[in-house]
GROMACS .gro file of C-alpha atoms in nm:
model
   44
    1UNK     CA    1  16.952  13.552   2.176
    2UNK     CA    2  16.898  13.837   1.929
    3UNK     CA    3  17.141  13.915   1.650
    4UNK     CA    4  17.308  14.256   1.629
    5UNK     CA    5  17.080  14.374   1.348
    6UNK     CA    6  16.761  14.283   1.538
    7UNK     CA    7  16.897  14.444   1.858
    8UNK     CA    8  16.967  14.767   1.668
    9UNK     CA    9  16.615  14.774   1.526
   10UNK     CA   10  16.475  14.715   1.877
   11UNK     CA   11  16.664  15.019   2.010
   12UNK     CA   12  16.549  15.231   1.714
   13UNK     CA   13  16.180  15.130   1.745
   14UNK     CA   14  16.096  15.241   2.100
   15UNK     CA   15  15.720  15.190   2.056
   16UNK     CA   16  15.774  14.818   1.981
   17UNK     CA   17  15.980  14.758   2.298
   18UNK     CA   18  15.723  14.956   2.499
   19UNK     CA   19  15.444  14.730   2.367
   20UNK     CA   20  15.648  14.419   2.449
   21UNK     CA   21  15.725  14.543   2.802
   22UNK     CA   22  15.357  14.626   2.866
   23UNK     CA   23  15.253  14.280   2.741
   24UNK     CA   24  15.520  14.120   2.963
   25UNK     CA   25  15.404  14.313   3.272
   26UNK     CA   26  15.040  14.219   3.203
   27UNK     CA   27  15.137  13.852   3.162
   28UNK     CA   28  15.335  13.852   3.489
   29UNK     CA   29  15.054  14.022   3.681
   30UNK     CA   30  14.800  13.769   3.548
   31UNK     CA   31  15.032  13.482   3.646
   32UNK     CA   32  15.070  13.626   3.998
   33UNK     CA   33  14.691  13.666   4.027
   34UNK     CA   34  14.628  13.306   3.911
   35UNK     CA   35  14.893  13.169   4.150
   36UNK     CA   36  14.748  13.367   4.444
   37UNK     CA   37  14.396  13.240   4.367
   38UNK     CA   38  14.526  12.883   4.346
   39UNK     CA   39  14.714  12.920   4.677
   40UNK     CA   40  14.398  13.058   4.841
   41UNK     CA   41  14.198  12.761   4.710
   42UNK     CA   42  14.466  12.520   4.841
   43UNK     CA   43  14.457  12.686   5.186
   44UNK     CA   44  14.076  12.665   5.196
   0.00000   0.00000   0.00000
C-alpha cells in the first residue's frame, strides 16, 4: 500500500507511527463499546 519512500519515513518518524497506533486502538475500543451496547439493546 505504501511506497518504499513513505515506508522509510514511517520507520524514521517513530512518534508519527505511535500516534497512528494510539488512534487506531482508540477507534477499535470505541467500535467494540458501540457494538456491545447495541448487542445489549438487541438482547433487551
